[in-house]
CSV table of N, CA, C and O in Angstrom, one decimal:
chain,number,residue,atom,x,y,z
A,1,UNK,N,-14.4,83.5,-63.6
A,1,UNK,CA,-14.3,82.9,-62.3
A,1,UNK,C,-13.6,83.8,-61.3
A,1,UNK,O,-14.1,84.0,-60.2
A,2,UNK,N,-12.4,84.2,-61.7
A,2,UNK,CA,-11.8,85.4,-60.9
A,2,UNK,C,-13.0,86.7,-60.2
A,2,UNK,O,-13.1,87.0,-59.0
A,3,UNK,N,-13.7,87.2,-61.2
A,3,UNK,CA,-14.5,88.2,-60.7
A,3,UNK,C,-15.5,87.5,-59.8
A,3,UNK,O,-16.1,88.2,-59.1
A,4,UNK,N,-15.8,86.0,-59.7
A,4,UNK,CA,-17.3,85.8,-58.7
A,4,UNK,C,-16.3,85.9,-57.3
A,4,UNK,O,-16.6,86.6,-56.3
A,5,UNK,N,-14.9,85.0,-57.6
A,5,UNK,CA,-13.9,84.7,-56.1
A,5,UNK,C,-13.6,86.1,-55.9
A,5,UNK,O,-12.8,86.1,-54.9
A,6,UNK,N,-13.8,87.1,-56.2
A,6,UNK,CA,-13.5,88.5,-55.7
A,6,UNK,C,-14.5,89.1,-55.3
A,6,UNK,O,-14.3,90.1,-54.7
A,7,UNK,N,-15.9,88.6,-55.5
A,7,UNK,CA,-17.3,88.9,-55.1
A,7,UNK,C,-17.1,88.3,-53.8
A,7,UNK,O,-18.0,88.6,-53.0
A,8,UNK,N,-16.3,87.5,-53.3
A,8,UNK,CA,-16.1,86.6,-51.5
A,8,UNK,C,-15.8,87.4,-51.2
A,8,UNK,O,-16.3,87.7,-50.1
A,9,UNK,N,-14.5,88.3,-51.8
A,9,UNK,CA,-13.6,88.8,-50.8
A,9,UNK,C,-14.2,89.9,-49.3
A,9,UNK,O,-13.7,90.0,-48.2
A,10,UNK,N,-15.2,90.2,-49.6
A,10,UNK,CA,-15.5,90.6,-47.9
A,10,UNK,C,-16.1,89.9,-47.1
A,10,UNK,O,-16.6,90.2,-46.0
A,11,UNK,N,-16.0,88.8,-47.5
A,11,UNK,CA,-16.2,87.8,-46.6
A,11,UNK,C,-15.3,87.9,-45.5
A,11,UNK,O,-15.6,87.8,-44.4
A,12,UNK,N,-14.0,88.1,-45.9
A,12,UNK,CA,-12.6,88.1,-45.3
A,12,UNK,C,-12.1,88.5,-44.5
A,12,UNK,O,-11.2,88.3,-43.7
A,13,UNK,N,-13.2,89.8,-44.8
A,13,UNK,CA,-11.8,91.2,-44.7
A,13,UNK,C,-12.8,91.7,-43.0
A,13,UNK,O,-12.1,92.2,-42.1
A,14,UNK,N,-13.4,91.6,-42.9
A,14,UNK,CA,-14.1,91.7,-40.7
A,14,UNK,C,-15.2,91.0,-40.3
A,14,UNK,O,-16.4,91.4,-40.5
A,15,UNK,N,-14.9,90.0,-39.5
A,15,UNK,CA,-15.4,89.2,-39.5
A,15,UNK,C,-16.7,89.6,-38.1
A,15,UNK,O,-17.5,88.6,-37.7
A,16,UNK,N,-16.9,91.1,-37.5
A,16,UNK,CA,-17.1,91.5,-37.1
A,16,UNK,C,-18.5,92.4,-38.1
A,16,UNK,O,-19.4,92.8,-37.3
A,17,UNK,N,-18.7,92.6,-39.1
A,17,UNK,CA,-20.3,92.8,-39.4
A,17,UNK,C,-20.4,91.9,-40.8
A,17,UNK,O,-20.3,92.4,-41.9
A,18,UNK,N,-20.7,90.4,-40.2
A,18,UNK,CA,-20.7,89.4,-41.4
A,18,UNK,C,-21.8,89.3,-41.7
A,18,UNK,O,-22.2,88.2,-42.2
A,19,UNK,N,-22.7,90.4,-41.5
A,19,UNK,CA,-24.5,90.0,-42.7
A,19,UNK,C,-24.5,91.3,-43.1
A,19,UNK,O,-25.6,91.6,-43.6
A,20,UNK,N,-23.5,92.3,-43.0
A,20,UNK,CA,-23.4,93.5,-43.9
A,20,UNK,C,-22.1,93.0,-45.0
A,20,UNK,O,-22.1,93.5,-46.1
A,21,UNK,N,-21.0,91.9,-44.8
A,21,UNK,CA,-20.2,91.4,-45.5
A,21,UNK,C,-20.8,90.5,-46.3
A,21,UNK,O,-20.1,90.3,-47.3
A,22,UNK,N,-22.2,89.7,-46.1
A,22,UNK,CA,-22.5,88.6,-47.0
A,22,UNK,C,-23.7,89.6,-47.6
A,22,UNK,O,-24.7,88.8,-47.6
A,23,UNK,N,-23.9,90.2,-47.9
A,23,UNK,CA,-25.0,91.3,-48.5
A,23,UNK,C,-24.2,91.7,-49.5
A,23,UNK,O,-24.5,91.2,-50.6
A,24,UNK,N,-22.9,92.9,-49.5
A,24,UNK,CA,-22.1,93.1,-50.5
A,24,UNK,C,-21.5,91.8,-51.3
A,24,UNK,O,-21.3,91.6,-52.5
A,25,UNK,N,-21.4,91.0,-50.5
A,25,UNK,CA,-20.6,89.7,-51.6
A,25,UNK,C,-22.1,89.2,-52.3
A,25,UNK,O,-22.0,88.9,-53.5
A,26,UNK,N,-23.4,89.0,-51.8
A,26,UNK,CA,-24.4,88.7,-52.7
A,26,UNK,C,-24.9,89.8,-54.1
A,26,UNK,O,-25.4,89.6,-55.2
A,27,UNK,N,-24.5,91.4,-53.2
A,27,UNK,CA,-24.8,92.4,-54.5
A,27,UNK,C,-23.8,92.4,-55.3
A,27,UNK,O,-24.1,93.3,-56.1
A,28,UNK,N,-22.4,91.8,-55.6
A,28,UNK,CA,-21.2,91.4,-56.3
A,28,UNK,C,-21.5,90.7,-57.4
A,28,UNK,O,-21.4,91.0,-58.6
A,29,UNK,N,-22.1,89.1,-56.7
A,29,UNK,CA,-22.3,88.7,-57.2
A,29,UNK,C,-23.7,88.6,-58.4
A,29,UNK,O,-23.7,87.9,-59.4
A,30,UNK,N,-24.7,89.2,-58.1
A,30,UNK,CA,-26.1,89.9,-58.4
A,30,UNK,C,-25.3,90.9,-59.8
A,30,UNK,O,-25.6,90.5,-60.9
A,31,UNK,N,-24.5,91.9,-59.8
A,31,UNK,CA,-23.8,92.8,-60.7
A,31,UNK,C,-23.2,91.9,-61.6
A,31,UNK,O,-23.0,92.3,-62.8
A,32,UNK,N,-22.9,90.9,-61.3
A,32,UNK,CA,-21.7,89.7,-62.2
A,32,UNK,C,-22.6,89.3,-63.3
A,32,UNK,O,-22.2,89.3,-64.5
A,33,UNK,N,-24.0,88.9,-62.7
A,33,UNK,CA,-25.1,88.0,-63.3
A,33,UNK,C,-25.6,89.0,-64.0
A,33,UNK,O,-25.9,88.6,-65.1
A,34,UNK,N,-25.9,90.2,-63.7
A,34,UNK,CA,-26.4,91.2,-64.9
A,34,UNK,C,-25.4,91.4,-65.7
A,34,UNK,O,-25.9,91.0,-66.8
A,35,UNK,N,-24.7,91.7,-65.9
A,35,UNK,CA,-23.4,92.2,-66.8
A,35,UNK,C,-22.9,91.3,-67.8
A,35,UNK,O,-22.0,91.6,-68.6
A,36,UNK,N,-23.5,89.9,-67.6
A,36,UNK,CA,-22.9,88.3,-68.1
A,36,UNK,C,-23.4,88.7,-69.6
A,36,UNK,O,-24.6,89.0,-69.7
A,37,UNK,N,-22.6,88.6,-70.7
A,37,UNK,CA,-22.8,88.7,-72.0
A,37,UNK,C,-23.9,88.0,-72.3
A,37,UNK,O,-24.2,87.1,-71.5
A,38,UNK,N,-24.8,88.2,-73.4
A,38,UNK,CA,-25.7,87.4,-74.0
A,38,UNK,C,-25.5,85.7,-74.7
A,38,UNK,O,-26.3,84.9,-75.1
A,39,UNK,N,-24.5,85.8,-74.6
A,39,UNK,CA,-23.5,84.2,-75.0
A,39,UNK,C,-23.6,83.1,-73.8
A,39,UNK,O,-24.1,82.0,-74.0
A,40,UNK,N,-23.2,83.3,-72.6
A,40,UNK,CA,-23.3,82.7,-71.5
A,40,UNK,C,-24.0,83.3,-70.2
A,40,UNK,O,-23.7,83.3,-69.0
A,41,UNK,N,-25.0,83.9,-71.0
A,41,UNK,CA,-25.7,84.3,-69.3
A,41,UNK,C,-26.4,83.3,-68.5
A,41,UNK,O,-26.8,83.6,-67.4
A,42,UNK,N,-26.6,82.0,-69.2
A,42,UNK,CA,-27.1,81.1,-68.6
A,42,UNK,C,-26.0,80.1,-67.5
A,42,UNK,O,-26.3,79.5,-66.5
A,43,UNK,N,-25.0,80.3,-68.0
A,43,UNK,CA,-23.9,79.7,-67.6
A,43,UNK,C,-23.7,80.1,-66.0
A,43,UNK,O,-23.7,79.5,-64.9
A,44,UNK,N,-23.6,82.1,-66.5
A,44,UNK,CA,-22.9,82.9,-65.3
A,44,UNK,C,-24.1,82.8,-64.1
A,44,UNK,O,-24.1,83.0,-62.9
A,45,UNK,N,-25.0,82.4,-65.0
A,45,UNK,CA,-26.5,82.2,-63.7
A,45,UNK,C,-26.2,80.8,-62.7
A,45,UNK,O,-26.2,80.9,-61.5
A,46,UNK,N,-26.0,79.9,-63.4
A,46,UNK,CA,-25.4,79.1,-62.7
A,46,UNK,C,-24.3,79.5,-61.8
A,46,UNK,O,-24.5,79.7,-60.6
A,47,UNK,N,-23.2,79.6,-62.6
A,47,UNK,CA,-21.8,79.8,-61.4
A,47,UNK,C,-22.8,81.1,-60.5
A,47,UNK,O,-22.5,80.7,-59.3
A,48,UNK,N,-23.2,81.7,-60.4
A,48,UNK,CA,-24.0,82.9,-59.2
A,48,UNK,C,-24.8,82.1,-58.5
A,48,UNK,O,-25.1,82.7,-57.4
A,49,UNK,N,-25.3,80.8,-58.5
A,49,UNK,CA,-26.2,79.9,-57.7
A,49,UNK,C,-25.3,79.5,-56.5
A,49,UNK,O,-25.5,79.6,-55.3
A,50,UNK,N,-24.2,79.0,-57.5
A,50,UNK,CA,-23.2,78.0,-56.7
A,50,UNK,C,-22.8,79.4,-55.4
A,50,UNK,O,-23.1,79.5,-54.2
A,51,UNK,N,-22.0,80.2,-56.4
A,51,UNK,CA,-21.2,81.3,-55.5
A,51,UNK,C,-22.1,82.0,-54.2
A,51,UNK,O,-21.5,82.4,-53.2
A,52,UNK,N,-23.8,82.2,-54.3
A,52,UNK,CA,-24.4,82.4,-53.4
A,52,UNK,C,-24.3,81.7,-52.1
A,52,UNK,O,-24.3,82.2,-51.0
A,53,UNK,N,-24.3,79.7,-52.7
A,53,UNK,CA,-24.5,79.3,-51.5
A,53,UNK,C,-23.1,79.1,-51.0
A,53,UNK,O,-22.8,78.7,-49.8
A,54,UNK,N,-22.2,79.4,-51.8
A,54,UNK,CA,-20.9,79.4,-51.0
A,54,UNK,C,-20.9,80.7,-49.8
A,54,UNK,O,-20.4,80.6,-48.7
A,55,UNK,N,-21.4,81.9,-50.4
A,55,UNK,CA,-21.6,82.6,-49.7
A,55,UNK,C,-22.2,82.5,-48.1
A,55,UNK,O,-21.8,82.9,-47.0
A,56,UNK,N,-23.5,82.0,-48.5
A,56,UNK,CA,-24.6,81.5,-47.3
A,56,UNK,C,-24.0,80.8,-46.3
A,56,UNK,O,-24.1,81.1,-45.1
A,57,UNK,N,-23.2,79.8,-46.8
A,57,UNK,CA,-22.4,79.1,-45.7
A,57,UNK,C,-21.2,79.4,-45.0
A,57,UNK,O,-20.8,78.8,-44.1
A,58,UNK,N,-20.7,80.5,-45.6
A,58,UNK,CA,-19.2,80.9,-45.4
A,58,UNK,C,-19.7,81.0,-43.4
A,58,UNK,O,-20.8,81.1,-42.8
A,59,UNK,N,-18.4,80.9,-43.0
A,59,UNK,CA,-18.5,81.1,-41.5
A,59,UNK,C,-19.6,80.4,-40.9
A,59,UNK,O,-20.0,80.9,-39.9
A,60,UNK,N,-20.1,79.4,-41.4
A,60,UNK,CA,-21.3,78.6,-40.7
A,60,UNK,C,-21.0,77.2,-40.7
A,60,UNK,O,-20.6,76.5,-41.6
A,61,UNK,N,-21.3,77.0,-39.6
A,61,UNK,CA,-21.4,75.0,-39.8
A,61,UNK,C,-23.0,74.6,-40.1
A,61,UNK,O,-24.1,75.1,-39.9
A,62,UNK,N,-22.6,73.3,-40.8
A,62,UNK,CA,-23.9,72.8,-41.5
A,62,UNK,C,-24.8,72.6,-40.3
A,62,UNK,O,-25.9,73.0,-40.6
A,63,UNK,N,-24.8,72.0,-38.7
A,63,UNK,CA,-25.8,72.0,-38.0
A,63,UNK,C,-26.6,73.3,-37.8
A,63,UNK,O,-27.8,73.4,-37.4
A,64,UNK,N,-25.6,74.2,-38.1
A,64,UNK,CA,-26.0,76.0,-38.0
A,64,UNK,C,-27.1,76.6,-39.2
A,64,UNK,O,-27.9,77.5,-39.1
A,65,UNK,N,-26.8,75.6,-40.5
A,65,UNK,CA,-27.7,76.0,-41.6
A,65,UNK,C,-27.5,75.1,-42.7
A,65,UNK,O,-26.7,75.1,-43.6
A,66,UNK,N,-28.5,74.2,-42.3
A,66,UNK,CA,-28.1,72.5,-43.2
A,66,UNK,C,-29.1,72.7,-45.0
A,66,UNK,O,-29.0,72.2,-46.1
A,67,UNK,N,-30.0,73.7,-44.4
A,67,UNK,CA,-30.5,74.1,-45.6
A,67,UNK,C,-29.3,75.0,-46.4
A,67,UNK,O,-29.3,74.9,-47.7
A,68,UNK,N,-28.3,75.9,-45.8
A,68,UNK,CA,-27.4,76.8,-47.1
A,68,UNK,C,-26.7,75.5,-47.6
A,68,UNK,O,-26.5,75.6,-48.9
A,69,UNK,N,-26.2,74.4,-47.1
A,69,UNK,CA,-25.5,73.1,-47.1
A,69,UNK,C,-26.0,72.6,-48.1
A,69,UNK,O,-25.2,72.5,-49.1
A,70,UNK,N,-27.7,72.0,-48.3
A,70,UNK,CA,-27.6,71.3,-48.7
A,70,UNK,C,-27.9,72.2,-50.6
A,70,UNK,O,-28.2,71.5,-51.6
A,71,UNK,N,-27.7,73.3,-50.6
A,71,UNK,CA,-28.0,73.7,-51.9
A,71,UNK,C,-26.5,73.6,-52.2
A,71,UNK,O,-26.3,73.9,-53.3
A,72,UNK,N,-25.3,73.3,-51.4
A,72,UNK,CA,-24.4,73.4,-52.3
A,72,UNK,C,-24.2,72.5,-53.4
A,72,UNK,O,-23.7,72.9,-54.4
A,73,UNK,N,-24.5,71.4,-53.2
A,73,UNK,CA,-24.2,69.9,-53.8
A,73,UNK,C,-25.1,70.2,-55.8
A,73,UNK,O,-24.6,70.2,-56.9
A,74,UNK,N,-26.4,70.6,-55.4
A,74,UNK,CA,-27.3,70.9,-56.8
A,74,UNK,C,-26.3,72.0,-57.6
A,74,UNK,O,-26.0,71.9,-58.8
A,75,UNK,N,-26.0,73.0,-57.0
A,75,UNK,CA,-25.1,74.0,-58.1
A,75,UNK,C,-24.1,73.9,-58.0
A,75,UNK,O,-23.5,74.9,-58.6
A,76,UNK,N,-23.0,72.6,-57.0
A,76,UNK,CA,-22.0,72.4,-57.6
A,76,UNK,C,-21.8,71.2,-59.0
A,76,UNK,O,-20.8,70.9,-59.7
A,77,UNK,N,-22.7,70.8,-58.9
A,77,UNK,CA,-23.0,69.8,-60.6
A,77,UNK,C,-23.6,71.1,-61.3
A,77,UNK,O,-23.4,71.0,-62.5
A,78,UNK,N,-24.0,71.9,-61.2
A,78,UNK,CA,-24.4,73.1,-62.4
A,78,UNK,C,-22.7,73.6,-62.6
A,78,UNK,O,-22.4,74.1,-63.8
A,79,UNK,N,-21.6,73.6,-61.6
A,79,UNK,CA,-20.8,74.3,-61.9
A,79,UNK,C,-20.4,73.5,-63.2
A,79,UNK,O,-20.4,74.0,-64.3
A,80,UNK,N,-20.1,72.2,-62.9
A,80,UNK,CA,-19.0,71.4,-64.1
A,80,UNK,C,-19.4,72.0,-65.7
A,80,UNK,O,-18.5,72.2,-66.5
A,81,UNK,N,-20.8,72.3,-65.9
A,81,UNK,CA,-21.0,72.2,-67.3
A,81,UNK,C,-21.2,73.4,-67.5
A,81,UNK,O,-21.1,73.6,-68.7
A,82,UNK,N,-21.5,75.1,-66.4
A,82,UNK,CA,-21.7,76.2,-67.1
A,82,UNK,C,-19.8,76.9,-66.9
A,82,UNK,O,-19.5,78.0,-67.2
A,83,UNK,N,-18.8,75.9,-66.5
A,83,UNK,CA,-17.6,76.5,-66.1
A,83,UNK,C,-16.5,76.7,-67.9
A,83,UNK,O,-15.7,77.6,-68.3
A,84,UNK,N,-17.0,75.5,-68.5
A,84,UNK,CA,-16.1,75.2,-69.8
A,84,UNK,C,-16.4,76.2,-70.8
A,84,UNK,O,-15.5,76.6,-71.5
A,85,UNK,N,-17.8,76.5,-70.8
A,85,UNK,CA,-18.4,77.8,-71.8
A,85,UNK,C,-18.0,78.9,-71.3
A,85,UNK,O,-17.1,79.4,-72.0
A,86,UNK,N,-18.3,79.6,-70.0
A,86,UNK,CA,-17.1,80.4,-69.3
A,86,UNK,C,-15.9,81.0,-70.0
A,86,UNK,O,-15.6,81.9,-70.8
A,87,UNK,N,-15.0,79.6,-69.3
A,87,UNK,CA,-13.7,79.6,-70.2
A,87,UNK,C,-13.5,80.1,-71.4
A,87,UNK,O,-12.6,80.9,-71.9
A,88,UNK,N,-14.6,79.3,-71.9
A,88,UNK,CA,-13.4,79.3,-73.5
A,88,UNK,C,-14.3,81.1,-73.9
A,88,UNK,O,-13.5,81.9,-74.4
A,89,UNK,N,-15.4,81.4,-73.8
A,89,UNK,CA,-16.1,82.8,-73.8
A,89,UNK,C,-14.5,83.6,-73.5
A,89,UNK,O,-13.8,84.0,-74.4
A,90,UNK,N,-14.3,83.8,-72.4
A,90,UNK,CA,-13.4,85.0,-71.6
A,90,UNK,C,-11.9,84.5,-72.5
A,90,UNK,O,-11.2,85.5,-72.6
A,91,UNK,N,-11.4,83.7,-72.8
A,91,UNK,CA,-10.6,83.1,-73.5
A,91,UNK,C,-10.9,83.5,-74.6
A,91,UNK,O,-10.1,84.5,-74.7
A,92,UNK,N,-11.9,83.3,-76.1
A,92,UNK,CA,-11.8,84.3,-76.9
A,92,UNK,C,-11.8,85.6,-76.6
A,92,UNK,O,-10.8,86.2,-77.0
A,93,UNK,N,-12.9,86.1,-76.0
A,93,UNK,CA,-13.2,87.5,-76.2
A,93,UNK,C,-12.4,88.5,-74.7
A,93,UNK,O,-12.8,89.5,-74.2
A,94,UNK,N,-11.3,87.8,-74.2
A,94,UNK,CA,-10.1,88.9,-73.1
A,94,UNK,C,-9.1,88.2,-73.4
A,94,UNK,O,-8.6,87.3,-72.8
A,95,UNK,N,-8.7,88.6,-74.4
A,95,UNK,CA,-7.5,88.2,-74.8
A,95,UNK,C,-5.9,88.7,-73.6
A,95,UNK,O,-4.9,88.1,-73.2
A,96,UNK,N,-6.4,89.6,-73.4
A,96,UNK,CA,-5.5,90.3,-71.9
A,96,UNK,C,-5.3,88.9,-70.8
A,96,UNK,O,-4.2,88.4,-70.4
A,97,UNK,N,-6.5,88.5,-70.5
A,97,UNK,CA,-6.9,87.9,-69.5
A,97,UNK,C,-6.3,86.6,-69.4
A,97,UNK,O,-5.7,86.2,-68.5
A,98,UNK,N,-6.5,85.8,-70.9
A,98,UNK,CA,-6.1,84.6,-71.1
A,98,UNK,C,-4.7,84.6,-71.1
A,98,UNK,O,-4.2,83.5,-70.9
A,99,UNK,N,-3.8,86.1,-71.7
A,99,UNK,CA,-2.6,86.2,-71.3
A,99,UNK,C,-2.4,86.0,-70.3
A,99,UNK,O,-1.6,85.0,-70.4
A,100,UNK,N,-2.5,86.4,-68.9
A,100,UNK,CA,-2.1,86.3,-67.8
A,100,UNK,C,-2.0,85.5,-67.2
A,100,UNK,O,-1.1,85.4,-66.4
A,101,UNK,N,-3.1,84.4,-67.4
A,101,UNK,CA,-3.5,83.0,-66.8
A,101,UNK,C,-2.1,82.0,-67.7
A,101,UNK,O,-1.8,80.9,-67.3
A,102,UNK,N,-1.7,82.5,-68.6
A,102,UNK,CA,-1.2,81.4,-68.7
A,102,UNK,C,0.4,81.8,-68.4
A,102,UNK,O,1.4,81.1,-68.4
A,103,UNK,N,0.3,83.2,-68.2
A,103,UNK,CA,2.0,83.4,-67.5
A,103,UNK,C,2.0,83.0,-66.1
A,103,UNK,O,3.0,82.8,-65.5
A,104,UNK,N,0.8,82.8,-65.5
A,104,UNK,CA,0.6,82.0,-64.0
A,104,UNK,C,0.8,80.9,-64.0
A,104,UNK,O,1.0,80.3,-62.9
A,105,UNK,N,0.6,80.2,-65.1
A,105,UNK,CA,0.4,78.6,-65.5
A,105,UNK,C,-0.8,78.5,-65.7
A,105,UNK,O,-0.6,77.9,-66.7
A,106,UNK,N,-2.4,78.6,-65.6
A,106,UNK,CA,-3.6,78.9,-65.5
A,106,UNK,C,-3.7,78.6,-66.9
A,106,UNK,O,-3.2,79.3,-67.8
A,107,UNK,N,-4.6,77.0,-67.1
A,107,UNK,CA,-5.3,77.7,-68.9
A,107,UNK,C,-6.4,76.9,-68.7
A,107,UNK,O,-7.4,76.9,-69.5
């Protein structure tokens, strides 16, 4: 989940060339979804649905683009059930990772 919320980050960072900022945050997220282990690549396909149209919308109001709007709602119900396999995936197999999260409080 960390790596898709770091695929936003140039959303952030100038808000002055934001369809050269939402192109890197889509090729981020595009790299995420190839790289997704053969255990949950169906999952990380999902959370890349969701994270796109978060993308799409970022800096927009829904009268501005009610179509990026309305895909949020369908792959935020994909998020609930590809998020737990996720987890517990990066939880076995980054043991580093799940350390960390839980010296943050995070589990």
């Amino acid at each position: 989940m960390e790596a898709f919320t770091a695929a936003m980050d140039p959303l952030f960072e100038d808000a002055a060339d934001r369809k050269a900022d939402v192109e890197r945050a889509h090729a981020r997220v595009k790299n995420l979804k190839a790289a997704a282990p053969a255990e949950i690549k169906t999952q990380v396909a999902a959370l890349s649905e969701f994270y796109d149209a978060v993308i799409d919308t970022t800096g927009k109001s829904m009268a501005e683009d009610p179509a990026a709007y309305a895909r949020l709602n369908p792959t935020m119900a994909k998020v609930k059930t590809a998020l737990p396999p996720v987890s517990e995936y990066t939880t076995k197999h980054c043991p580093g990772l799940a350390k960390s999260l839980e010296q943050v409080g995070v589990s």
